[in-house]
PDB file of C-alpha atoms in Angstrom:
ATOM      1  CA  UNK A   1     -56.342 -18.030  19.098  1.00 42.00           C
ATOM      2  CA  UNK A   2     -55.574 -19.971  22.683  1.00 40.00           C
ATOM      3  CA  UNK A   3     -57.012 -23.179  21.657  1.00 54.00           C
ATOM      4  CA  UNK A   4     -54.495 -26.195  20.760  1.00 68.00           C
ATOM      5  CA  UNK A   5     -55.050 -27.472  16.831  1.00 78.00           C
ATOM      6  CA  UNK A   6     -53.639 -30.531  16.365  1.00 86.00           C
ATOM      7  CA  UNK A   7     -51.053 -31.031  13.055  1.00 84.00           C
ATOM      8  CA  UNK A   8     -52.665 -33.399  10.604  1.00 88.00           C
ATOM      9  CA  UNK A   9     -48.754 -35.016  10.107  1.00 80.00           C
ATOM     10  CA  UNK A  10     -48.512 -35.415  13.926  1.00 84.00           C
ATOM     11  CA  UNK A  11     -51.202 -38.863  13.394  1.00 89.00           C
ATOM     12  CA  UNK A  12     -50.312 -40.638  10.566  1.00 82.00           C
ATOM     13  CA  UNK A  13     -52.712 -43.230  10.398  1.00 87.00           C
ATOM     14  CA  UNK A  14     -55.680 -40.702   9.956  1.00 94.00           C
ATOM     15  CA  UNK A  15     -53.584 -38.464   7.327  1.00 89.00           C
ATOM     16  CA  UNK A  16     -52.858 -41.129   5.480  1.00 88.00           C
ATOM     17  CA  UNK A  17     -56.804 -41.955   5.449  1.00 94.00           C
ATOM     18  CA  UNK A  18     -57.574 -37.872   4.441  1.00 96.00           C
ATOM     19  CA  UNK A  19     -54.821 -38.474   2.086  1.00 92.00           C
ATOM     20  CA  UNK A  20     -56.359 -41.212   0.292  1.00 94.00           C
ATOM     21  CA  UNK A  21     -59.866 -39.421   0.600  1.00 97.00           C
ATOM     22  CA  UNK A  22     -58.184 -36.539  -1.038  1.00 97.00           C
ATOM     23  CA  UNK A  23     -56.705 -38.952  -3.938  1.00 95.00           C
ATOM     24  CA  UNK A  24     -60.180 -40.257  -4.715  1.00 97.00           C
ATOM     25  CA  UNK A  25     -61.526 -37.150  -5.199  1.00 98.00           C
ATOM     26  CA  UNK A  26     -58.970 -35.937  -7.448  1.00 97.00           C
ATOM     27  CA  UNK A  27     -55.635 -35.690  -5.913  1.00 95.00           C
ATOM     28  CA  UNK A  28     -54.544 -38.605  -8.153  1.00 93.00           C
ATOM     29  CA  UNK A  29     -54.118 -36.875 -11.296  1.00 94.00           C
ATOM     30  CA  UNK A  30     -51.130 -35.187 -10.048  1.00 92.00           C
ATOM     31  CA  UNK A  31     -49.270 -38.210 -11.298  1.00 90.00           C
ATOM     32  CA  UNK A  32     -50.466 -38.310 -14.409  1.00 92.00           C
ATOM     33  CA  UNK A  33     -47.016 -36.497 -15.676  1.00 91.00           C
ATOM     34  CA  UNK A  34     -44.757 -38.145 -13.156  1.00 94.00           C
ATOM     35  CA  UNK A  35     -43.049 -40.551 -15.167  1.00 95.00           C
ATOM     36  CA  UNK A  36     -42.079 -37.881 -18.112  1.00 95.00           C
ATOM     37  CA  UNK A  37     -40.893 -35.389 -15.782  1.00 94.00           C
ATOM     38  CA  UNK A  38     -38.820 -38.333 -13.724  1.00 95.00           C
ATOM     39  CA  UNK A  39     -37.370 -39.210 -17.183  1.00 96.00           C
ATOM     40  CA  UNK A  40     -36.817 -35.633 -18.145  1.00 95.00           C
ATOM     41  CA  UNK A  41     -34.957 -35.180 -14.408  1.00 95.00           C
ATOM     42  CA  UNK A  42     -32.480 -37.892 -14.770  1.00 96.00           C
ATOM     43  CA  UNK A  43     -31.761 -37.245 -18.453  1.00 95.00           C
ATOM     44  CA  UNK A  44     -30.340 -34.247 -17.674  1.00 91.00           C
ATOM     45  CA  UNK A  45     -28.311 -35.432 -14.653  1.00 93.00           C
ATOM     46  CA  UNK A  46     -24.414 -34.669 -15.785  1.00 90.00           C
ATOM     47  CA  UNK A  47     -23.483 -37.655 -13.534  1.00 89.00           C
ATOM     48  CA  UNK A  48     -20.436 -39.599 -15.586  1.00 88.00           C
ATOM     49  CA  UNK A  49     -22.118 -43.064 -16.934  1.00 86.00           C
ATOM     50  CA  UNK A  50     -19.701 -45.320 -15.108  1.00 84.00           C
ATOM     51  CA  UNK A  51     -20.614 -43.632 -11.480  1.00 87.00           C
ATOM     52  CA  UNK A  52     -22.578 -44.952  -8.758  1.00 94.00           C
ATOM     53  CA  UNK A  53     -25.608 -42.416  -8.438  1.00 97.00           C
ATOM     54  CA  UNK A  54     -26.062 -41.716  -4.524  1.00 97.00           C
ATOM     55  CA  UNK A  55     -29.635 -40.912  -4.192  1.00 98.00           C
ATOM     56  CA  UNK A  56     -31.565 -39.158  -0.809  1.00 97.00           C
ATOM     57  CA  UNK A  57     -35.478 -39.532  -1.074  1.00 98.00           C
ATOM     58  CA  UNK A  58     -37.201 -37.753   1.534  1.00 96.00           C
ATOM     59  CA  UNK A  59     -41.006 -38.016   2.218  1.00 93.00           C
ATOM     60  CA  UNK A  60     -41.339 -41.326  -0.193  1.00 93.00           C
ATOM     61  CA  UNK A  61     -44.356 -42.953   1.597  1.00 89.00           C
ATOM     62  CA  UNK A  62     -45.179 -46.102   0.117  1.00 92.00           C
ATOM     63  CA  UNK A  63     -42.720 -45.268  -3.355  1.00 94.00           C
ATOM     64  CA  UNK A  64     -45.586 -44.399  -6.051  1.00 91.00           C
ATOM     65  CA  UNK A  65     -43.472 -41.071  -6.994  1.00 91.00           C
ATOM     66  CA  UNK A  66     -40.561 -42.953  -6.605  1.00 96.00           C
ATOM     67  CA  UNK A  67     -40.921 -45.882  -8.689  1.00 96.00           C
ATOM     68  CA  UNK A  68     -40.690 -43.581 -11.624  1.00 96.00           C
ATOM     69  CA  UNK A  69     -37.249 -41.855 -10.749  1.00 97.00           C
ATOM     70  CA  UNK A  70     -35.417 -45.445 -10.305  1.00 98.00           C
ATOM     71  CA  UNK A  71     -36.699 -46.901 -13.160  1.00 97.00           C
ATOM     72  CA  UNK A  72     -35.054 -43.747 -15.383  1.00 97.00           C
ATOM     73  CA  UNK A  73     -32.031 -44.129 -13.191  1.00 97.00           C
ATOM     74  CA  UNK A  74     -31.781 -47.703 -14.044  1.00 96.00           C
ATOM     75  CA  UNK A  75     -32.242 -47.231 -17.206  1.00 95.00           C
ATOM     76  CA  UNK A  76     -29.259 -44.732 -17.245  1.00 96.00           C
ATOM     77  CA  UNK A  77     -26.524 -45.777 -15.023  1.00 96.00           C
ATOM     78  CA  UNK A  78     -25.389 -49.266 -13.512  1.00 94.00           C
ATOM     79  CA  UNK A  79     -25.034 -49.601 -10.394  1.00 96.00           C
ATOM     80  CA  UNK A  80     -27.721 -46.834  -8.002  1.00 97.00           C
ATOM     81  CA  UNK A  81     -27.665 -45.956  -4.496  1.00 97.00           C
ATOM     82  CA  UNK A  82     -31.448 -45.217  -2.602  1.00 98.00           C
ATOM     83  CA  UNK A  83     -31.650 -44.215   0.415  1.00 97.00           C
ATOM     84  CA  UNK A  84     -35.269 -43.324   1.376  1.00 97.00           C
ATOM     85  CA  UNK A  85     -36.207 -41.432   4.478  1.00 96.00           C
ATOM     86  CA  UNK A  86     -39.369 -40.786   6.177  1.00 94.00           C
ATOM     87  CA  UNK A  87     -41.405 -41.244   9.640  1.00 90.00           C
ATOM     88  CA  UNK A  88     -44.115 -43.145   8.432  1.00 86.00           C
ATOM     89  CA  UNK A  89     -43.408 -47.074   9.127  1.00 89.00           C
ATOM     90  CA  UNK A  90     -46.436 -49.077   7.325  1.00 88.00           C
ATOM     91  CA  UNK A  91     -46.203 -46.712   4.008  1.00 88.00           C
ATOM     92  CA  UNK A  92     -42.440 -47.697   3.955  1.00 94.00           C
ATOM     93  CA  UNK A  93     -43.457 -51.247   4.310  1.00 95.00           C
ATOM     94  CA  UNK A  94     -45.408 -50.972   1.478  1.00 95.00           C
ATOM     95  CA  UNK A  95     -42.359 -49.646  -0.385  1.00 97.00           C
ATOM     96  CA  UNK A  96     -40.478 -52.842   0.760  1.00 97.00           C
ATOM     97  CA  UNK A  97     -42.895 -54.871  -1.237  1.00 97.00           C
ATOM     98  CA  UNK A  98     -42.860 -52.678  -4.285  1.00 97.00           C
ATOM     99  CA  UNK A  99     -39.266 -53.267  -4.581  1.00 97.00           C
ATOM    100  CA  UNK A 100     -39.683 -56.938  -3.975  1.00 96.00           C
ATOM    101  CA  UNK A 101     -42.080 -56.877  -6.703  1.00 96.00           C
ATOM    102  CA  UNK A 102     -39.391 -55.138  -9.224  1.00 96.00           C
ATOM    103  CA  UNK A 103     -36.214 -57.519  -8.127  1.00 89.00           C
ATOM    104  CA  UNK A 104     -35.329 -58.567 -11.269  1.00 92.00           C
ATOM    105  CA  UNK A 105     -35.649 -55.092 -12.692  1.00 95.00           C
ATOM    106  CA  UNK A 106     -33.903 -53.007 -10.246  1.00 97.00           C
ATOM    107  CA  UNK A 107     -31.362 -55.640  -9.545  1.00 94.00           C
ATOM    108  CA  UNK A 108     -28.689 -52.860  -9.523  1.00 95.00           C
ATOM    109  CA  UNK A 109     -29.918 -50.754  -6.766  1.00 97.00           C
ATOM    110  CA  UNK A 110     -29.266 -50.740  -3.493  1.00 97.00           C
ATOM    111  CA  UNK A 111     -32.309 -49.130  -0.752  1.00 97.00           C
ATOM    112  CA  UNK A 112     -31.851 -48.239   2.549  1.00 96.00           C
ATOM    113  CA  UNK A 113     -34.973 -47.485   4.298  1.00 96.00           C
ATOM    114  CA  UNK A 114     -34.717 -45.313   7.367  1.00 95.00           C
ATOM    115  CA  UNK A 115     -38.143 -44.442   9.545  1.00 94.00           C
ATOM    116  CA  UNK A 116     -37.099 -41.259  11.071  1.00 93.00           C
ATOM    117  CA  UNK A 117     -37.664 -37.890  10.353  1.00 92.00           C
ATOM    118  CA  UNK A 118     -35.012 -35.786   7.902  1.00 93.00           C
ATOM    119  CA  UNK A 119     -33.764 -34.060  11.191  1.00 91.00           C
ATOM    120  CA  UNK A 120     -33.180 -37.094  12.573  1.00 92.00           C
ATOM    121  CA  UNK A 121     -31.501 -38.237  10.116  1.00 92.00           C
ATOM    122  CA  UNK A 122     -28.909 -35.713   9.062  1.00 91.00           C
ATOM    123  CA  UNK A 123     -27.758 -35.788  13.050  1.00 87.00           C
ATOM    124  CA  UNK A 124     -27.177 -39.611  12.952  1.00 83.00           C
ATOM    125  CA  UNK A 125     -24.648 -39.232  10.024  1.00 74.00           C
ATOM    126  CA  UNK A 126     -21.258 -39.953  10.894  1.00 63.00           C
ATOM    127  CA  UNK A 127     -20.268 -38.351   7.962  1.00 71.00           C
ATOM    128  CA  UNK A 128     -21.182 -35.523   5.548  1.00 78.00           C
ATOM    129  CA  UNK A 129     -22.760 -37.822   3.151  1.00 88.00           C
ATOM    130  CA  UNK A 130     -23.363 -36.574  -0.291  1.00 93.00           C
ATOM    131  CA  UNK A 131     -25.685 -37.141  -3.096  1.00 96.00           C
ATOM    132  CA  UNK A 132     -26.027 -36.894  -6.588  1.00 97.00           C
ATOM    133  CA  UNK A 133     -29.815 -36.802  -6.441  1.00 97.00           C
ATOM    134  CA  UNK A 134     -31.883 -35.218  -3.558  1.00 97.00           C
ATOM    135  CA  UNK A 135     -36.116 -35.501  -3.986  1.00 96.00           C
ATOM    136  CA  UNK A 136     -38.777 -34.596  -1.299  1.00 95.00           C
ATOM    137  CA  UNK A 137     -42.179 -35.318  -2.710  1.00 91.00           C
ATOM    138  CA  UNK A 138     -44.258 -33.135  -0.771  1.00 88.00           C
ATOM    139  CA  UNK A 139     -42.817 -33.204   2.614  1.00 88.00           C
ATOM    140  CA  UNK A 140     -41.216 -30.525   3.249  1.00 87.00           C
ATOM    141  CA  UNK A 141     -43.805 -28.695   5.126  1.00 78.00           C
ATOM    142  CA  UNK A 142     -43.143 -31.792   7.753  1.00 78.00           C
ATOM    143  CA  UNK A 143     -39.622 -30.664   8.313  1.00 82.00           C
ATOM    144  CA  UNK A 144     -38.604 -29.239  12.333  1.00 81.00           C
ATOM    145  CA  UNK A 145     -36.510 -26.144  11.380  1.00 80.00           C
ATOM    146  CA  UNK A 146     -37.267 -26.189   7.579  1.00 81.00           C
ATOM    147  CA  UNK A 147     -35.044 -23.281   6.330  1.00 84.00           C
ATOM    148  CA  UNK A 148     -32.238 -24.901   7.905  1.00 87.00           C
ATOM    149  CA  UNK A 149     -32.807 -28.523   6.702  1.00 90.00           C
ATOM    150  CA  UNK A 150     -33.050 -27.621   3.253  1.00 91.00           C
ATOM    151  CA  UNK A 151     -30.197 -25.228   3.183  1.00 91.00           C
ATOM    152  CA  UNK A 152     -28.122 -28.031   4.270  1.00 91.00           C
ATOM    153  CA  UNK A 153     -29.703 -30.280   1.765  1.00 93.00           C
ATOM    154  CA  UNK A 154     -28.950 -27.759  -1.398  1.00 93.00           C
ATOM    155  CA  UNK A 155     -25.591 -26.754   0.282  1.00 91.00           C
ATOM    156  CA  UNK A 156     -23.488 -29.307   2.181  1.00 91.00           C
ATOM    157  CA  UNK A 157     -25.240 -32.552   0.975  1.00 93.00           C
ATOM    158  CA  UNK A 158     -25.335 -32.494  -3.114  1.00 94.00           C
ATOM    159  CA  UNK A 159     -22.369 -33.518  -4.719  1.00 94.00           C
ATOM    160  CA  UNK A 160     -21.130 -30.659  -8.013  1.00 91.00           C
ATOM    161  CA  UNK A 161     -23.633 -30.756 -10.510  1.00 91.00           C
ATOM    162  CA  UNK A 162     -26.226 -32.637  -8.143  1.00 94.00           C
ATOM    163  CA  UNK A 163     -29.817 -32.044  -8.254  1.00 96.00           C
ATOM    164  CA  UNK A 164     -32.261 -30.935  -5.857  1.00 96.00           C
ATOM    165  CA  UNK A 165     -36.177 -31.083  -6.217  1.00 97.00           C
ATOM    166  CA  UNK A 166     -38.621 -29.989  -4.269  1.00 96.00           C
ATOM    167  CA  UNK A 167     -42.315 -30.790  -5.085  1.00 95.00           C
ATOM    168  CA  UNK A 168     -44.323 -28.241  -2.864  1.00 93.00           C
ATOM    169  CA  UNK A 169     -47.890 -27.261  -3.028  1.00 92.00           C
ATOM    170  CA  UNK A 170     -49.136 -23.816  -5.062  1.00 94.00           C
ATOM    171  CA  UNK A 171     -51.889 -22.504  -6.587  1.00 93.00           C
ATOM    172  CA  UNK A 172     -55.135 -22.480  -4.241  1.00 93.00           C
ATOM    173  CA  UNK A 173     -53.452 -25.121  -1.699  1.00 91.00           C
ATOM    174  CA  UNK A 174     -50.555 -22.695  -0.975  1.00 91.00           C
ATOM    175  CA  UNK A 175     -53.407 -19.497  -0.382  1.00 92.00           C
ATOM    176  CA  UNK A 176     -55.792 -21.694   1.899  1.00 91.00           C
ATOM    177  CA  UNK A 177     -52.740 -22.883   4.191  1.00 87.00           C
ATOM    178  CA  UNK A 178     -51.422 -18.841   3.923  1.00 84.00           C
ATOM    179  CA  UNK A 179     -54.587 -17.860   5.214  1.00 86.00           C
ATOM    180  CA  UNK A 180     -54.465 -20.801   7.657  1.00 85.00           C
ATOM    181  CA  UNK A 181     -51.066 -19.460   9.295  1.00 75.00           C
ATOM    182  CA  UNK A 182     -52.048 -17.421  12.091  1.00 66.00           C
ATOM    183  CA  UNK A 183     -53.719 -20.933  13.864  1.00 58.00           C
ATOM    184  CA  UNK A 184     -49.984 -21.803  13.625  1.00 54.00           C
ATOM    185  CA  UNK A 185     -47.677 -21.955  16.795  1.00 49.00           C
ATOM    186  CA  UNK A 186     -44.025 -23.137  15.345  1.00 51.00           C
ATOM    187  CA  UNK A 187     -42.519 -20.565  14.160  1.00 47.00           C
ATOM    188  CA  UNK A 188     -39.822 -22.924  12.517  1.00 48.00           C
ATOM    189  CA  UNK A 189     -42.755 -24.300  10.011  1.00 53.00           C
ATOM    190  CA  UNK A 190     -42.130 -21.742   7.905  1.00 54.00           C
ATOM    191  CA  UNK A 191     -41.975 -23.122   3.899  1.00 55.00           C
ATOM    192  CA  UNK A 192     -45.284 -23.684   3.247  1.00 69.00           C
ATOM    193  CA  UNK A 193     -45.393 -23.470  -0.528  1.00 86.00           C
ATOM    194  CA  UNK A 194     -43.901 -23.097  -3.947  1.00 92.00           C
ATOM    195  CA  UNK A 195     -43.350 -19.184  -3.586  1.00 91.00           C
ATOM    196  CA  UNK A 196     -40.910 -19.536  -0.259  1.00 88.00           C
ATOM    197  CA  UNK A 197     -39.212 -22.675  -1.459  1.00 90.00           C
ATOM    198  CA  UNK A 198     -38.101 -20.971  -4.962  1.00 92.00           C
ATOM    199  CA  UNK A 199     -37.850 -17.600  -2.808  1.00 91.00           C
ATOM    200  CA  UNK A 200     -35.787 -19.730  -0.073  1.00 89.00           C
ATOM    201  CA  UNK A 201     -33.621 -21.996  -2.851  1.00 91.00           C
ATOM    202  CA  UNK A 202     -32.734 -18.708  -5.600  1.00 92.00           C
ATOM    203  CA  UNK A 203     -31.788 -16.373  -2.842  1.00 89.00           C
ATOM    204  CA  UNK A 204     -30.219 -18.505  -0.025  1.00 85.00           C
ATOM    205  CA  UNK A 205     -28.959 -21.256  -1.349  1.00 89.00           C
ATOM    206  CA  UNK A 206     -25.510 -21.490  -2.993  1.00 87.00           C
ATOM    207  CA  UNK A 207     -27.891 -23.553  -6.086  1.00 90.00           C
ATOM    208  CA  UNK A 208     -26.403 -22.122  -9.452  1.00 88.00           C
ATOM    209  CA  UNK A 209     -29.762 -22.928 -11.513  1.00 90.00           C
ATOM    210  CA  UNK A 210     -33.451 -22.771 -10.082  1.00 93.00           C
ATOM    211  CA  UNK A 211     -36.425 -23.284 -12.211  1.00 94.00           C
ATOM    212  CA  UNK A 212     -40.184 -24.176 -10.815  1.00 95.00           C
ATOM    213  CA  UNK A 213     -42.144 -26.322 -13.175  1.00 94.00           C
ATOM    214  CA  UNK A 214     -46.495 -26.471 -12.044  1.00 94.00           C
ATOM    215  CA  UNK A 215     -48.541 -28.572 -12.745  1.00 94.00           C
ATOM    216  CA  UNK A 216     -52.349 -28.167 -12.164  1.00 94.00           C
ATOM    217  CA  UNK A 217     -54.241 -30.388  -9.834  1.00 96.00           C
ATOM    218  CA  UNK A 218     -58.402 -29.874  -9.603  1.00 97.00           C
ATOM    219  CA  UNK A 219     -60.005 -31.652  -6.347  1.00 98.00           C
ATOM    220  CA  UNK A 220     -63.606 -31.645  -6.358  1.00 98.00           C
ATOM    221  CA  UNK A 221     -64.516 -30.055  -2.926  1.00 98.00           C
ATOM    222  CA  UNK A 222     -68.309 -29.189  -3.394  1.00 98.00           C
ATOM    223  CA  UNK A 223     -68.691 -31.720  -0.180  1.00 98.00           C
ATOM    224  CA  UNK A 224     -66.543 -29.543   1.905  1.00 97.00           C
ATOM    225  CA  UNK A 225     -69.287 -27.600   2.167  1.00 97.00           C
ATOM    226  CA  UNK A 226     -71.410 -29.324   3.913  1.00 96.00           C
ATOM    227  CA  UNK A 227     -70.800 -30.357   7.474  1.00 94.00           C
ATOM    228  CA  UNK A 228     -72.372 -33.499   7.436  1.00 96.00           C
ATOM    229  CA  UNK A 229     -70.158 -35.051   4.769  1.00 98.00           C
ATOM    230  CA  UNK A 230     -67.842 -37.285   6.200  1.00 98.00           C
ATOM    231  CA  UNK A 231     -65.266 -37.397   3.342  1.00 98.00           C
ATOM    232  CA  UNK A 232     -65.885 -33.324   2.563  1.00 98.00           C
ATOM    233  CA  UNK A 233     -64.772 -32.997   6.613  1.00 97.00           C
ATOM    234  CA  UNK A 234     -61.840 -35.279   5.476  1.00 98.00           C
ATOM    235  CA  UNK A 235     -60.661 -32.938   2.243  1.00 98.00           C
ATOM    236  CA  UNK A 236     -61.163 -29.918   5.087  1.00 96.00           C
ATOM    237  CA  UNK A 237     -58.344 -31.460   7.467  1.00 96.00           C
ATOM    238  CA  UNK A 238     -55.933 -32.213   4.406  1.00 95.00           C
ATOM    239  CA  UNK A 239     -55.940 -29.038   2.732  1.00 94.00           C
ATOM    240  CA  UNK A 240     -55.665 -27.337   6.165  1.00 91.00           C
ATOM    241  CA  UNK A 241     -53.721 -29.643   7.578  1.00 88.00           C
ATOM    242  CA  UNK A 242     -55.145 -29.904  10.428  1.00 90.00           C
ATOM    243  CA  UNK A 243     -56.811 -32.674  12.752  1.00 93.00           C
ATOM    244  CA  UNK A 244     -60.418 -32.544  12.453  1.00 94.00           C
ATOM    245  CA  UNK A 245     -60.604 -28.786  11.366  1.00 93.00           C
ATOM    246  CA  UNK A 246     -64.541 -28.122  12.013  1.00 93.00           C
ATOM    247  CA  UNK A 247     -64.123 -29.662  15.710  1.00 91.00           C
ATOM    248  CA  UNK A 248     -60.937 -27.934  16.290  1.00 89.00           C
ATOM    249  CA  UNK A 249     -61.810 -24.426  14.636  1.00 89.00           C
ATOM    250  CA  UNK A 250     -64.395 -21.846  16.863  1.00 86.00           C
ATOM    251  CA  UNK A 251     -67.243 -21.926  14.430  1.00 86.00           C
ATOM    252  CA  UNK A 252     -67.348 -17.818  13.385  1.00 85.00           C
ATOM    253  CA  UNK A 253     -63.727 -18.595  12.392  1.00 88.00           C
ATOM    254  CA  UNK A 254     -65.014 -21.434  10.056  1.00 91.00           C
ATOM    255  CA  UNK A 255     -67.483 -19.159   8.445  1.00 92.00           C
ATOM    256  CA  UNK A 256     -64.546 -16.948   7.464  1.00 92.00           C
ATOM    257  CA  UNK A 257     -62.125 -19.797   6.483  1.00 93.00           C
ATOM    258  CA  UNK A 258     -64.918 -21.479   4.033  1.00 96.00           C
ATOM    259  CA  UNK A 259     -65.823 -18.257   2.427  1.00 95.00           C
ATOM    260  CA  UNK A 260     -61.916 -17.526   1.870  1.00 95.00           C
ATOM    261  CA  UNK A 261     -61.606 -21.392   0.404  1.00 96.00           C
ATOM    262  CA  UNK A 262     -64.234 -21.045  -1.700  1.00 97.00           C
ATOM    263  CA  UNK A 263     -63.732 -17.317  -3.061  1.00 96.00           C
ATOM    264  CA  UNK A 264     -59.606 -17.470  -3.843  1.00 96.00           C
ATOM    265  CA  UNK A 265     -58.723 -21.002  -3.559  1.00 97.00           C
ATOM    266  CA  UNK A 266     -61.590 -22.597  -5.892  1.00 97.00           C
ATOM    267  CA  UNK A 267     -62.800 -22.170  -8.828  1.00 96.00           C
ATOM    268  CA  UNK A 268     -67.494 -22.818  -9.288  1.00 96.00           C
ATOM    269  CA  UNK A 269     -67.792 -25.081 -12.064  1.00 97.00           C
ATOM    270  CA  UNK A 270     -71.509 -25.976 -12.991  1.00 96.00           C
ATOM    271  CA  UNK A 271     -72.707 -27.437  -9.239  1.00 96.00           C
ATOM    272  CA  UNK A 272     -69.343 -28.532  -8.484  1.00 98.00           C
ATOM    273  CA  UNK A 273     -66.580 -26.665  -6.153  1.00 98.00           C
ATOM    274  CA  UNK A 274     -62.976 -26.830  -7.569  1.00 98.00           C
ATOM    275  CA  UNK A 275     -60.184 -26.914  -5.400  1.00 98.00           C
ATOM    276  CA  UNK A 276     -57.016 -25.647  -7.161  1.00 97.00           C
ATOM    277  CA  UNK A 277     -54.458 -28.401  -5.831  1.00 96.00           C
ATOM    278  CA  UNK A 278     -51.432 -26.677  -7.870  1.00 96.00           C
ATOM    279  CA  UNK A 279     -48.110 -28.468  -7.474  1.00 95.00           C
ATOM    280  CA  UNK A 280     -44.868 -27.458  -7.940  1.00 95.00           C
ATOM    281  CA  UNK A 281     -41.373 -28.960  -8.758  1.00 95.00           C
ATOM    282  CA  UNK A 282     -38.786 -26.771  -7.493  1.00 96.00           C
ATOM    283  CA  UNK A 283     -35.690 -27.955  -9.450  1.00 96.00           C
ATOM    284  CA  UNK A 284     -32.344 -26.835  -8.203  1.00 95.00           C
ATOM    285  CA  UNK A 285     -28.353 -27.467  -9.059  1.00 93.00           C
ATOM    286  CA  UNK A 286     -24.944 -27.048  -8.515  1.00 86.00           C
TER     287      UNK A 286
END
């Protein structure tokens, strides 16, 4: 294909809007076991009691995932270490506040906030930091070089019996971007979901545990098919990825791409078209 598609991630104002069009619509219930499977993380973190737990959060946004993970950490350990990572300026703003908000609470950890991109990053280090604790929620996909970013993540940057996760798209998501690759041109994006990460981290890495827990996510995407829908075009560019997907896309390519989404990546329920959203912690350590 010769025409340019632009990357959803490349404009973060308008896939932050898709993204919230996408949590309305179902996206949202993905959290619903957060908190238990944050508490279930850091209760089995061998960290000694008395240590200062170095954290690296990649990908945190505006800290809705996160807020879960310090609240077990300060519930566990005394003094915490969070240093949070991502492009994305206003969500990390946002994040600012929350931890405002929790002062009191989290009066034991000290953030860092850095607004650059994980390859950025890891090249401004002076030093080989380490961490205990490594999380990307989702964000991996936004990594330049990806196998080489997380190898150095699982590999040179977790401390002995540190802990890596990963939370990746499966299911449906991970078959419509699949089908979606060929409209790629970087050949270095190239973990797209659950089955390359776990692939990727039980293969490659020097990780002596790997285990993948899903959870299932249904978005309701019977507006998807229709054209004129403004939020169904929105749900289109997120699960593609891609900046306004039926504008960007030749139109007998669109026929095919639809007819794919619908048949293997959604499940007919009644009059409404289910989007399997599957997501997957990839859980790795040392």
């Amino acid at each position: 294909m010769a025409q340019h598609i632009s990357e959803l991630n490349e404009f973060l104002k308008e896939y932050h809007d898709r993204f919230e069009t996408a949590m309305e619509y179902g996206l949202k219930t993905r959290e619903d076991n957060y908190e238990e499977e944050a508490n279930n993380l850091i209760a089995n973190m061998q960290i000694h009691l008395s240590s200062e737990v170095h954290v690296l959060a990649i990908g945190s946004g505006n800290g809705s995932a996160d807020e879960y993970f310090i609240n077990a950490l300060v519930a566990k350990y005394s003094k915490v270490r969070y240093c949070v990572v991502d492009p994305a300026k206003e969500p990390l703003e946002k994040f600012k506040v929350l931890v405002q908000s929790h002062e009191s609470k989290w009066d034991n950890v000290s953030f860092e906030f850095h607004a650059q991109e994980i390859n950025d990053y890891l090249k401004d280090r002076n030093t080989v930091e380490r961490y205990h604790l490594i999380h990307i929620c989702n964000a991996v996909n936004c990594f330049r070089d990806g196998r080489k970013v997380v190898s150095e993540l699982c590999n040179d940057r977790l401390y002995d019996k540190g802990i890596i996760l990963i939370r990746v798209i499966g299911g449906g998501w991970e078959k419509c971007r699949r089908n979606f690759r060929r409209y790629l041109y970087d050949p270095n994006k190239n973990l797209l979901g659950a089955t390359m990460v776990e692939e990727f981290l039980r293969h490659e890495s020097k990780l002596a545990v790997v285990k993948n827990i899903k959870r299932y996510v249904p978005i309701t995407a019977t507006k998807c098919f229709d054209e004129t829908s403004d939020d169904g075009n929105k749900l289109l560019d997120f699960f593609h990825q891609k900046l306004d997907f039926r504008k960007s896309v030749p139109k007998d390519e669109i026929i095919t791409l639809l007819s794919f989404l619908k048949d293997k990546c959604c499940e007919v329920v009644g009059d409404e078209v289910i989007f399997d959203a599957t997501e997957c912690d990839i859980i790795g350590s040392k």
